[in-house]
XYZ file of C-alpha atoms in Angstrom:
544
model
C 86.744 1.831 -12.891
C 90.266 1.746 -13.384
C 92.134 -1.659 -12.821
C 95.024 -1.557 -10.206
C 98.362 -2.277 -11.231
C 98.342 -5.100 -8.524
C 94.744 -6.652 -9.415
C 95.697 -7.635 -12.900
C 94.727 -11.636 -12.272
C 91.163 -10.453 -12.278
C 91.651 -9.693 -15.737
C 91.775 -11.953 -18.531
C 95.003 -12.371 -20.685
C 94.125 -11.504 -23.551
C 92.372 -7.964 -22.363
C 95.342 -7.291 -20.619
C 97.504 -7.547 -23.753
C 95.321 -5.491 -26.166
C 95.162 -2.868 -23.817
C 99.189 -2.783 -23.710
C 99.348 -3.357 -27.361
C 97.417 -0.012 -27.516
C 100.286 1.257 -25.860
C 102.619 0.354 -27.922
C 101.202 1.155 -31.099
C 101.246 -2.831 -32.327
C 98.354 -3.932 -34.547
C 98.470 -7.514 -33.122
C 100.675 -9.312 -30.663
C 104.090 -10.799 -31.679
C 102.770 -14.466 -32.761
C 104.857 -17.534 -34.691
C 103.883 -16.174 -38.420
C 104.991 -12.971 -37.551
C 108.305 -13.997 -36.467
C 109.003 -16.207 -39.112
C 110.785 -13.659 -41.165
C 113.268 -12.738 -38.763
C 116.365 -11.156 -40.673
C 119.796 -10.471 -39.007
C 118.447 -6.223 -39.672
C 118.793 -4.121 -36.426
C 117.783 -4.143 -34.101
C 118.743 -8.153 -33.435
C 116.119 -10.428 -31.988
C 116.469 -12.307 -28.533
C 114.105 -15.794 -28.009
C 113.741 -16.422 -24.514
C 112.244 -19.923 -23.208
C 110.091 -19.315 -20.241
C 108.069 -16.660 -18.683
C 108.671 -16.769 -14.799
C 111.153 -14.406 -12.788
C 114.245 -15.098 -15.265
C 112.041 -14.969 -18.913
C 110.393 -11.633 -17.144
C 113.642 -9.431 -16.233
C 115.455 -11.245 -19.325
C 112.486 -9.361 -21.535
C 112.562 -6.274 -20.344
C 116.721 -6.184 -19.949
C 117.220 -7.284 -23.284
C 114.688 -4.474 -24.541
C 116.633 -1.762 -22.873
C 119.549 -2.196 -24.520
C 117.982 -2.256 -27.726
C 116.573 -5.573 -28.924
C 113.618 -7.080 -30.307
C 112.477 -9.892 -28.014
C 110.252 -12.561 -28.000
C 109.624 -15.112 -25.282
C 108.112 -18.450 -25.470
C 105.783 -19.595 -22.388
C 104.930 -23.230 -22.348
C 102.124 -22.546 -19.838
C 98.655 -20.662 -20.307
C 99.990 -17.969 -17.591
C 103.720 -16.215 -16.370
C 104.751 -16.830 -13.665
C 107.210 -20.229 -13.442
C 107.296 -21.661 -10.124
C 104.887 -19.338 -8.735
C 102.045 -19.923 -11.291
C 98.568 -21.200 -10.311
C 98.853 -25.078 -11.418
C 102.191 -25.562 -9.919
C 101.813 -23.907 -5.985
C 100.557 -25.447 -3.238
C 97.851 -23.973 -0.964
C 99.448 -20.919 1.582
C 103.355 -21.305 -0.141
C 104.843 -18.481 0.896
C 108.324 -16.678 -0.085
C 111.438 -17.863 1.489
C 112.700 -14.375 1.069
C 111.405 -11.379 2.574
C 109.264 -9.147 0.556
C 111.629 -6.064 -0.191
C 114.835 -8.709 -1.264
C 113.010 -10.907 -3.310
C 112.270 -7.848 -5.909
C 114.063 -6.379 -8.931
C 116.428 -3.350 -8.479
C 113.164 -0.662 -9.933
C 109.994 -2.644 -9.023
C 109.872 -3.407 -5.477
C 106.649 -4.882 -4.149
C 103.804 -3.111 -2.676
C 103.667 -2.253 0.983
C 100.407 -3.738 1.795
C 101.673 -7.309 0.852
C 103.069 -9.193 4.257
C 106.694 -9.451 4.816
C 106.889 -13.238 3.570
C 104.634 -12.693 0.236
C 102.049 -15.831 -0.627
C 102.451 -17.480 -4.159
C 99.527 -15.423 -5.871
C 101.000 -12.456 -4.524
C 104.506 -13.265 -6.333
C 102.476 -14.317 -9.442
C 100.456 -10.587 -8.797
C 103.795 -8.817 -8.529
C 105.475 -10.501 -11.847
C 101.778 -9.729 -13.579
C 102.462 -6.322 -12.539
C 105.826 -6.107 -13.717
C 105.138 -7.451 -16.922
C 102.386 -4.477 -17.938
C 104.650 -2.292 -16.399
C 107.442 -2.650 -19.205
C 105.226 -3.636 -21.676
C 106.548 -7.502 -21.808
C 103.206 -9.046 -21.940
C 102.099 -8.456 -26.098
C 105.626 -10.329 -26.808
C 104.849 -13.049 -24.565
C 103.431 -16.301 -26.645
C 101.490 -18.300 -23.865
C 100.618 -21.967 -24.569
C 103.980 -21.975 -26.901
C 106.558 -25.049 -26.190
C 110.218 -25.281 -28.137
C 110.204 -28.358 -29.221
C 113.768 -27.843 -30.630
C 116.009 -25.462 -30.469
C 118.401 -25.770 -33.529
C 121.953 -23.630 -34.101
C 122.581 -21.877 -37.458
C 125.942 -23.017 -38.784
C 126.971 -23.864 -34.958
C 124.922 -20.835 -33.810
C 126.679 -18.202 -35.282
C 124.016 -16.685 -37.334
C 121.176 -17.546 -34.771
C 118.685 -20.180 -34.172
C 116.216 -21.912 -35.525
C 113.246 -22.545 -33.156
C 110.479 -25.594 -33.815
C 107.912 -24.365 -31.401
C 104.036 -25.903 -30.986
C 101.310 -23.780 -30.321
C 97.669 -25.024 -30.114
C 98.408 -28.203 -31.792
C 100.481 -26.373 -34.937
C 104.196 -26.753 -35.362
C 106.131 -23.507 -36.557
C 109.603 -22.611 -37.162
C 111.195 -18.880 -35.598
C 114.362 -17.631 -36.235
C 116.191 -15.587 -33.589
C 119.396 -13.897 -33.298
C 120.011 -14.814 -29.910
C 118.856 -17.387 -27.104
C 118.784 -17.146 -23.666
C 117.036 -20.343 -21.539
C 114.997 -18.677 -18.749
C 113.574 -22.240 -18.645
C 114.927 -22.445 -14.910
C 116.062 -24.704 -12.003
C 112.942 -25.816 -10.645
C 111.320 -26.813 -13.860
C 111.175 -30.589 -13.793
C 110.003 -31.976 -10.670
C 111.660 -34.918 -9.638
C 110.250 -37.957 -9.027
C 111.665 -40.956 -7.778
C 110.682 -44.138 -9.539
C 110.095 -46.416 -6.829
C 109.219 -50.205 -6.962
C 105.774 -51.504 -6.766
C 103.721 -48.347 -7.665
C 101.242 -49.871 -9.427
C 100.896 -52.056 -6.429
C 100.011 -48.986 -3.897
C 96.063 -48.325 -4.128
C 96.396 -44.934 -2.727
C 97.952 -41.504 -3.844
C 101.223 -40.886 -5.497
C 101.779 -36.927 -5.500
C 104.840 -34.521 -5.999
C 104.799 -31.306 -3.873
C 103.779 -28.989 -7.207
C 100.414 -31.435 -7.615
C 99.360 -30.829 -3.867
C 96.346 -28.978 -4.123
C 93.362 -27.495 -1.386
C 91.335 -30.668 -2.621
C 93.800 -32.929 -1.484
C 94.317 -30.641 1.757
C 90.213 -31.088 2.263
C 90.711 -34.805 1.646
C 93.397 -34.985 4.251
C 91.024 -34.473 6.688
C 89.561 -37.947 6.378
C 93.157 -39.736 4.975
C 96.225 -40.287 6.243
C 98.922 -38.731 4.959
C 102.717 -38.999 4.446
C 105.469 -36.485 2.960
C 108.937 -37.632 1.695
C 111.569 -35.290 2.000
C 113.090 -32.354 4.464
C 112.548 -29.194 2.082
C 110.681 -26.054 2.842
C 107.674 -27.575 0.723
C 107.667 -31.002 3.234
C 107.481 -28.850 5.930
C 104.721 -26.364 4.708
C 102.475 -29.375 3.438
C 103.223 -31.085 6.408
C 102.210 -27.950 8.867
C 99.071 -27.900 7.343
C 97.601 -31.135 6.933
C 98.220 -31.503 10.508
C 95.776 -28.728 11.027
C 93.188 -31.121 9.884
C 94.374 -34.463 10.236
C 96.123 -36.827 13.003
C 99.242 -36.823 12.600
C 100.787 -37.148 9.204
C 104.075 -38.546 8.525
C 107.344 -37.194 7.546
C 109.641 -39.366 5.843
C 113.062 -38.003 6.024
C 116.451 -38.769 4.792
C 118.556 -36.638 6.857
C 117.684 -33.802 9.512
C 118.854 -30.749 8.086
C 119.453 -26.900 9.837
C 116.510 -24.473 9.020
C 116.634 -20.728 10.195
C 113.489 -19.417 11.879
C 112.430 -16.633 10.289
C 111.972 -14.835 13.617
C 114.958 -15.470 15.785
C 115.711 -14.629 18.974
C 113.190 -11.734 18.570
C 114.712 -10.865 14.942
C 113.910 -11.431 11.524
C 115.884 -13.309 9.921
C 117.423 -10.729 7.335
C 119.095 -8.670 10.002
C 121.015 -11.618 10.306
C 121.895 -13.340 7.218
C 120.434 -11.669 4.387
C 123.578 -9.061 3.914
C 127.264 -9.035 3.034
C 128.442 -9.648 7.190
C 125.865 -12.931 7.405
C 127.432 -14.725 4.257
C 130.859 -13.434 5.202
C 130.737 -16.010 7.744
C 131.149 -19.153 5.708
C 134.455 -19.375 3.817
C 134.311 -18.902 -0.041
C 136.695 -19.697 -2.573
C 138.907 -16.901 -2.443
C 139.173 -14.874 0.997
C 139.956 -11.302 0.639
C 139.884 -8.111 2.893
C 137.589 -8.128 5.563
C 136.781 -12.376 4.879
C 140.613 -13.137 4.788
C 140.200 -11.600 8.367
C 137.186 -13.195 8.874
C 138.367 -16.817 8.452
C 142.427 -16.299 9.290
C 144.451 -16.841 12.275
C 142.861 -14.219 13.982
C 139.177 -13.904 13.175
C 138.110 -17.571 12.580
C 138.218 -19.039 16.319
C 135.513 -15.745 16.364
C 133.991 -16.218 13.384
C 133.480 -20.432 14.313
C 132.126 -19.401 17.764
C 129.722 -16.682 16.657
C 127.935 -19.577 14.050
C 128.443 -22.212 16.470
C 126.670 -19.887 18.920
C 123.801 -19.717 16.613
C 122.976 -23.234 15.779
C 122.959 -24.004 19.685
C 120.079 -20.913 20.205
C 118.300 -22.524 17.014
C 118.072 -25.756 18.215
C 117.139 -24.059 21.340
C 114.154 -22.164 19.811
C 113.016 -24.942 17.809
C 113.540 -27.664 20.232
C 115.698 -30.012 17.944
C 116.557 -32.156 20.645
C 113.246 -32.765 22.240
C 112.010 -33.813 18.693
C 115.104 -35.842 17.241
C 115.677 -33.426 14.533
C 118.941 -32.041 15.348
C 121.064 -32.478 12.867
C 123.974 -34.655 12.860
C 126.286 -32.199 10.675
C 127.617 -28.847 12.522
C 124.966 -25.438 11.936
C 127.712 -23.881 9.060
C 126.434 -26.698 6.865
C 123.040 -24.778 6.470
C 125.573 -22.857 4.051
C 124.820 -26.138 1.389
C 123.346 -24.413 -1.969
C 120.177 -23.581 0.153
C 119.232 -22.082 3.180
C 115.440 -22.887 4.363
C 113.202 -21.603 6.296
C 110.923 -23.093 9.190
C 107.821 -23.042 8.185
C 104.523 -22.498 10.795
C 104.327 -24.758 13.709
C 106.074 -27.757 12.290
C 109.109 -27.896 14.590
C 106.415 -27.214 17.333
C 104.447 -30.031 16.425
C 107.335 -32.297 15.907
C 108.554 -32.170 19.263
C 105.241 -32.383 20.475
C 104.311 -35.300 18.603
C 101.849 -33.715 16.449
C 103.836 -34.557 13.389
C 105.105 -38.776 13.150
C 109.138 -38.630 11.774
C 110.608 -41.398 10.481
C 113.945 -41.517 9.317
C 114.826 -43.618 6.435
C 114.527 -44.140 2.584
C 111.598 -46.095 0.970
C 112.602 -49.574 -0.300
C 109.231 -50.017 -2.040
C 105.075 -50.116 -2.002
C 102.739 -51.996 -0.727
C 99.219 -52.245 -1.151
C 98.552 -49.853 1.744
C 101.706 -47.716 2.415
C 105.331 -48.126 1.732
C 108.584 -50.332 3.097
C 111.328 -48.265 4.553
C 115.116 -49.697 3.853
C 114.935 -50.122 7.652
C 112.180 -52.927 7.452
C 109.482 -50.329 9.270
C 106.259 -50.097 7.222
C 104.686 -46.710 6.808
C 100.997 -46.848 6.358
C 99.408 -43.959 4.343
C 96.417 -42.992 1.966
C 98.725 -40.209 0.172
C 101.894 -39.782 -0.728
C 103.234 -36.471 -1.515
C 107.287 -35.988 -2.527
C 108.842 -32.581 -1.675
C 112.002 -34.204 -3.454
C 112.819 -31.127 -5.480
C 113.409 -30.728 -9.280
C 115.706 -31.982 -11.968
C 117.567 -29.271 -14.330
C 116.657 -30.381 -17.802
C 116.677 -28.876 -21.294
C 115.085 -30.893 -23.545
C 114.873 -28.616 -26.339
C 118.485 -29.306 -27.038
C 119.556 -31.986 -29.248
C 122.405 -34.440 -27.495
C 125.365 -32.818 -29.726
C 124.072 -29.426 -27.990
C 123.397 -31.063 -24.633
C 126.799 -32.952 -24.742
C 128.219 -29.244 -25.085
C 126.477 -27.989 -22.240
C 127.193 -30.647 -19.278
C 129.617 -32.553 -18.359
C 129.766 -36.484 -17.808
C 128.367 -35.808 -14.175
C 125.530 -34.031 -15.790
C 127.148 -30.669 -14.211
C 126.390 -27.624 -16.429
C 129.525 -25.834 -17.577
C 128.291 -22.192 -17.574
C 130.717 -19.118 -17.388
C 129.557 -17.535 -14.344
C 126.450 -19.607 -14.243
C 125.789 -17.843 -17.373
C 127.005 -18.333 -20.513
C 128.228 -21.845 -22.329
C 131.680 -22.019 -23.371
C 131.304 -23.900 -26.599
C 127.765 -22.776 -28.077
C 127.517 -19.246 -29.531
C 124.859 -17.265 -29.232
C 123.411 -18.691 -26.069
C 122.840 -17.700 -22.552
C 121.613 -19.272 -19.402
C 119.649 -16.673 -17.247
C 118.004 -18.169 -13.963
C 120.667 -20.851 -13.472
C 122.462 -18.680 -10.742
C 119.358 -18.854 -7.997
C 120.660 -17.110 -5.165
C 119.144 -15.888 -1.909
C 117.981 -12.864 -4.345
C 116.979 -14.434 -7.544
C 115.207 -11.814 -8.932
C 118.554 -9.797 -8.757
C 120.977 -11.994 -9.825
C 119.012 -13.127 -12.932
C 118.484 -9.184 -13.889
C 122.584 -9.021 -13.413
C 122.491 -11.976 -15.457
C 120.564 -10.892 -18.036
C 121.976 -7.403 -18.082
C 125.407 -9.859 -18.560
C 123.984 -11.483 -21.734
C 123.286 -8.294 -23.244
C 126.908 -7.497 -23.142
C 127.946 -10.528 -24.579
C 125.377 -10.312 -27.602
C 126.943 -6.953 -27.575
C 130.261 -7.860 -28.007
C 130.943 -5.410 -24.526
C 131.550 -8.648 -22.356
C 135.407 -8.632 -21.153
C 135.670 -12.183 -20.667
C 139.121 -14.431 -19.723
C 141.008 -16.084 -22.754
C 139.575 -19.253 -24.399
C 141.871 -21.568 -21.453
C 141.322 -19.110 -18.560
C 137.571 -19.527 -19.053
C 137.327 -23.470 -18.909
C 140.258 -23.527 -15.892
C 138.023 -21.057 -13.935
C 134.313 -23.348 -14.758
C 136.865 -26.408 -13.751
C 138.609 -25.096 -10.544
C 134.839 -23.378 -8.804
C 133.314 -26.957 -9.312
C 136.001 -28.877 -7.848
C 135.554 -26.268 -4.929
C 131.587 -26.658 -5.231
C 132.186 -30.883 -5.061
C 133.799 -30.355 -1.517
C 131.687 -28.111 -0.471
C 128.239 -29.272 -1.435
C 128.543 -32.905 -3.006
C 125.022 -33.826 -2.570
C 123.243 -30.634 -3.212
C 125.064 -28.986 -6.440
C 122.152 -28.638 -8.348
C 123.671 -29.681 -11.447
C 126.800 -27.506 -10.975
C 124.672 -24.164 -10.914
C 124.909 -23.637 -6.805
C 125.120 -19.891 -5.521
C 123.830 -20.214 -2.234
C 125.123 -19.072 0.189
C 127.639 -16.734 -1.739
C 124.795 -14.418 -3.168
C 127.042 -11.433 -2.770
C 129.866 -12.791 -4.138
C 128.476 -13.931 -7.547
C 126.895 -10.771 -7.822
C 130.262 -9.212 -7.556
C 132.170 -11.207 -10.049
C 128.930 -10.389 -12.809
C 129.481 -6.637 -11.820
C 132.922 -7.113 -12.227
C 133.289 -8.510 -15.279
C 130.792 -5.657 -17.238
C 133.314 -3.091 -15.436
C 130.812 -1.920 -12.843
C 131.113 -0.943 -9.141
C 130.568 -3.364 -6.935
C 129.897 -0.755 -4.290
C 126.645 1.128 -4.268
C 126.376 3.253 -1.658
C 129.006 6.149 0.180
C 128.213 4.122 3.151
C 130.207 0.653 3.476
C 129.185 -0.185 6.822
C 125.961 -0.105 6.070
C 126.634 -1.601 2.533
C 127.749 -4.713 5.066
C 125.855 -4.656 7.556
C 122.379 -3.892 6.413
C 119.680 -6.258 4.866
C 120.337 -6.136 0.953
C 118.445 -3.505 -0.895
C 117.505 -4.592 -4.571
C 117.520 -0.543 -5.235
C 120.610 0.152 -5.161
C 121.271 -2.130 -8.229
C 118.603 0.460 -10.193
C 119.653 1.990 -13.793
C 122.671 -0.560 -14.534
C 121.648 -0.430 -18.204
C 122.620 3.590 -18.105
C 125.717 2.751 -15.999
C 126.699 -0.041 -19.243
C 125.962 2.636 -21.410
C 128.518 5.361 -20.002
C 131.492 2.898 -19.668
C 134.417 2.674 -22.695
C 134.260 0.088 -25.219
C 135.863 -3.353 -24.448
C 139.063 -3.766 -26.001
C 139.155 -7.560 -26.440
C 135.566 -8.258 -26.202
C 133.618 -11.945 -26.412
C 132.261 -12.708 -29.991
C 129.241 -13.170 -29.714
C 129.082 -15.317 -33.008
C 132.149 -17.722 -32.235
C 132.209 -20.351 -29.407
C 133.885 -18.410 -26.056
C 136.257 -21.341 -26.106
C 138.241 -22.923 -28.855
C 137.732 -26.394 -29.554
């Protein structure tokens, strides 16, 4: 019988690939000896590092407009965040299931409005044999180093391990699909070795130590989505568990009022209500004399009906800072029966920091000790690259560790190289296939770019505005959120696109965002005139 597009996990890898290698007419699967003889022939090779949602759409972009690829997959399985060793039992999507697509593959019907983890890891599976990415995927594969030619103008040179056995690749092209959420962080804490228990981050928490819960006690650090999922349901099975918190922070429910949640932010009129850097037409209404006393009593209206719904006050968790600082690089979700159990006193909070272990729990800065038989930190991830040697890295960030990324995309001083993934939005599947669709053009030389000093002034002046806005949650420089639209717009811009899709405006604005109407950019590239002062590809996009 015939294997559904959608029930690929039940086969193995490797039966999977054959069968599409079939399909393609290969006699084996791209491996490291077969790359090793890359030449700088047409068509021109791309390396990717990383096979989740970024390494995926980056593949099968970079294929449509005509080159080789090959991608590099540190892990046994695609997949990135989503993948079977890093997701905690019942994680769901954040995102509703028809915006957290690509613009040609939307997700099946039958999966629920707020997809679970496998099913993500299901769709990308199916996406994968569905543009034939899988037989140039090598699984199990780490980049050890990632090494310019001559500065990176005539490619790289990739030292990758595979099954023990170091190889060197040469590509054309890079593009780090590595992601955001690769390196969970950890804080290092005093007196760890003294604690007898647990020590856990959110991406180890497992349905074992769910089962053990039942018989433990357990305590979360941090405020995230993943605190309050783990948190929801251990105390299913155990007495109240703790949540260790540093601040209260806004979450949306995803049913509001009676509503889901993307009739009311996830289109162009929700995030026209927080103030970007540059107000024009309807947002220079929107946040001028006129509109803003509106504008500031429509969101101040709904903050008062969320902590309404989710009793804030009753529990303690209302947040000190006004409801438009949801708009803060992230906007979470509640997640099931947490706020409920919080006010009821289901769910222990205690606010504070942890000054260090003990034998039996931790010591908040406060003096209050926090007894526990598990701890589990939902205390996010760090951005790193480690493939890059410091003279790279030192090119790539700035002293504050910021990355400085042309539209979140492409370094200013390393040819050659693109960042796809490092623009997560409230649609990341979408912006990272406008991203990747952007690094074609630039490998292209069809990428109409600012001069050498507009370029740096522009990377300077959005992350002085990003500082303001969001100085403790810039991830690294690379924040989108809440401005999903707008980044989009300035990719689409810059490649000479339309930024609108539709003959219908108001519904272009008001309605939730459709994925779809993004479909067939790569013919749209195709019909537009040839860039008259296009980025080299081969030369820095800024002079030293």
């Amino acid at each position: 019988m015939e294997t559904g597009l959608f029930d690929v996990p039940t086969l193995s890898y490797q039966l999977i690939i054959e069968k599409d290698m079939k399909t393609l007419n290969m006699d084996q699967p791209t491996t490291p000896e077969t790359l090793i003889h890359a030449t700088s022939n047409h068509p021109k090779k791309v390396g990717i590092i990383g096979a989740g949602v970024s390494g995926l759409v980056t593949a099968k972009t970079m294929r449509e407009h005509g080159f080789e690829v090959v991608l590099f997959e540190k892990e046994a399985e695609l997949g990135g965040v989503w993948i079977s060793n890093r997701r905690y039992p019942n994680v769901t999507t954040q995102n509703t299931r028809d915006t957290y697509t690509f613009s040609d593959f939307p997700m099946p019907k039958h999966f629920p409005e707020w997809p679970t983890g496998e099913q993500v890891q299901q769709y990308l599976m199916s996406y994968a044999r569905e543009f034939m990415i899988l037989p140039y995927i090598q699984f199990s594969t780490k980049v050890e180093l990632a090494e310019p030619i001559e500065d990176g103008k005539r490619g790289w040179l990739l030292h990758i391990s595979q099954n023990g056995n170091l190889t060197n690749v040469t590509v054309d092209f890079l593009v780090v699909c590595n992601g955001v959420f690769s390196e969970p962080n950890m804080p290092q804490i005093q007196g760890r070795d003294v604690f007898k228990g647990q020590v856990l981050h959110s991406t180890q928490f497992r349905q074992e130590h769910l089962d053990a819960a039942k018989t433990q006690k357990v305590a979360v650090v941090g405020f995230a989505k993943s605190a309050h999922d783990i948190l929801s349901q251990v105390s299913n099975v155990s007495e109240k568990p703790v949540c260790i918190y540093r601040e209260a922070k806004w979450k949306m429910p995803r049913i509001f009022l009676g509503l889901n949640f993307k009739y009311l932010l996830l289109h162009r009129f929700g995030e026209s209500l927080f103030p970007y850097r540059f107000l024009y037409g309807i947002h220079k209404f929107l946040h001028g004399p006129m509109g803003k006393p509106v504008t500031d009593l429509l969101v101040k209206g709904i903050g008062k009906a969320v902590a309404a719904q989710l009793k804030l006050k009753k529990s303690g968790l209302l947040p000190d800072k006004p409801f438009d600082s949801i708009a803060n690089c992230s906007i979470g979700l509640t997640s099931d029966n947490f706020y409920e159990r919080a006010a009821n006193g289901e769910i222990q909070l205690e606010k504070g920091e942890i000054s260090r272990y003990v034998a039996d729990g931790v010591v908040l800065t406060n003096g209050k000790k926090i007894t526990a038989d598990t701890f589990v930190f939902a205390t996010g991830f760090r951005q790193t690259v480690p493939f890059f040697d410091r003279t790279i890295s030192y090119k790539l960030r700035n002293t504050k560790g910021w990355f400085q990324l042309y539209r979140n995309v492409l370094p200013t001083d390393v040819p050659n190289l693109s960042f796809v993934g490092y623009n997560p939005s409230l649609f990341t599947p979408f912006t990272s296939e406008l991203a990747a669709h952007y690094s074609a053009q630039y490998f292209k030389g069809q990428l109409n770019v600012p001069s050498a000093e507009g370029m740096k002034k522009e990377i300077a002046q959005h992350q002085a505005w990003l500082a303001k806005r969001a100085p403790h949650g810039h991830s690294s420089g690379t924040c989108i959120i809440p401005f999903s639209f707008h980044h989009a717009d300035e990719l689409m811009r810059d490649m000479g696109l339309n930024t609108r899709r539709t003959r219908n405006p108001i519904k272009e604005f008001m309605a939730p965002f459709n994925p779809g109407m993004y479909k067939g950019l790569t013919q749209e590239l195709q019909t537009l005139p040839s860039v008259k002062t296009p980025a080299k590809s081969g030369e820095p996009l800024v002079e030293a």
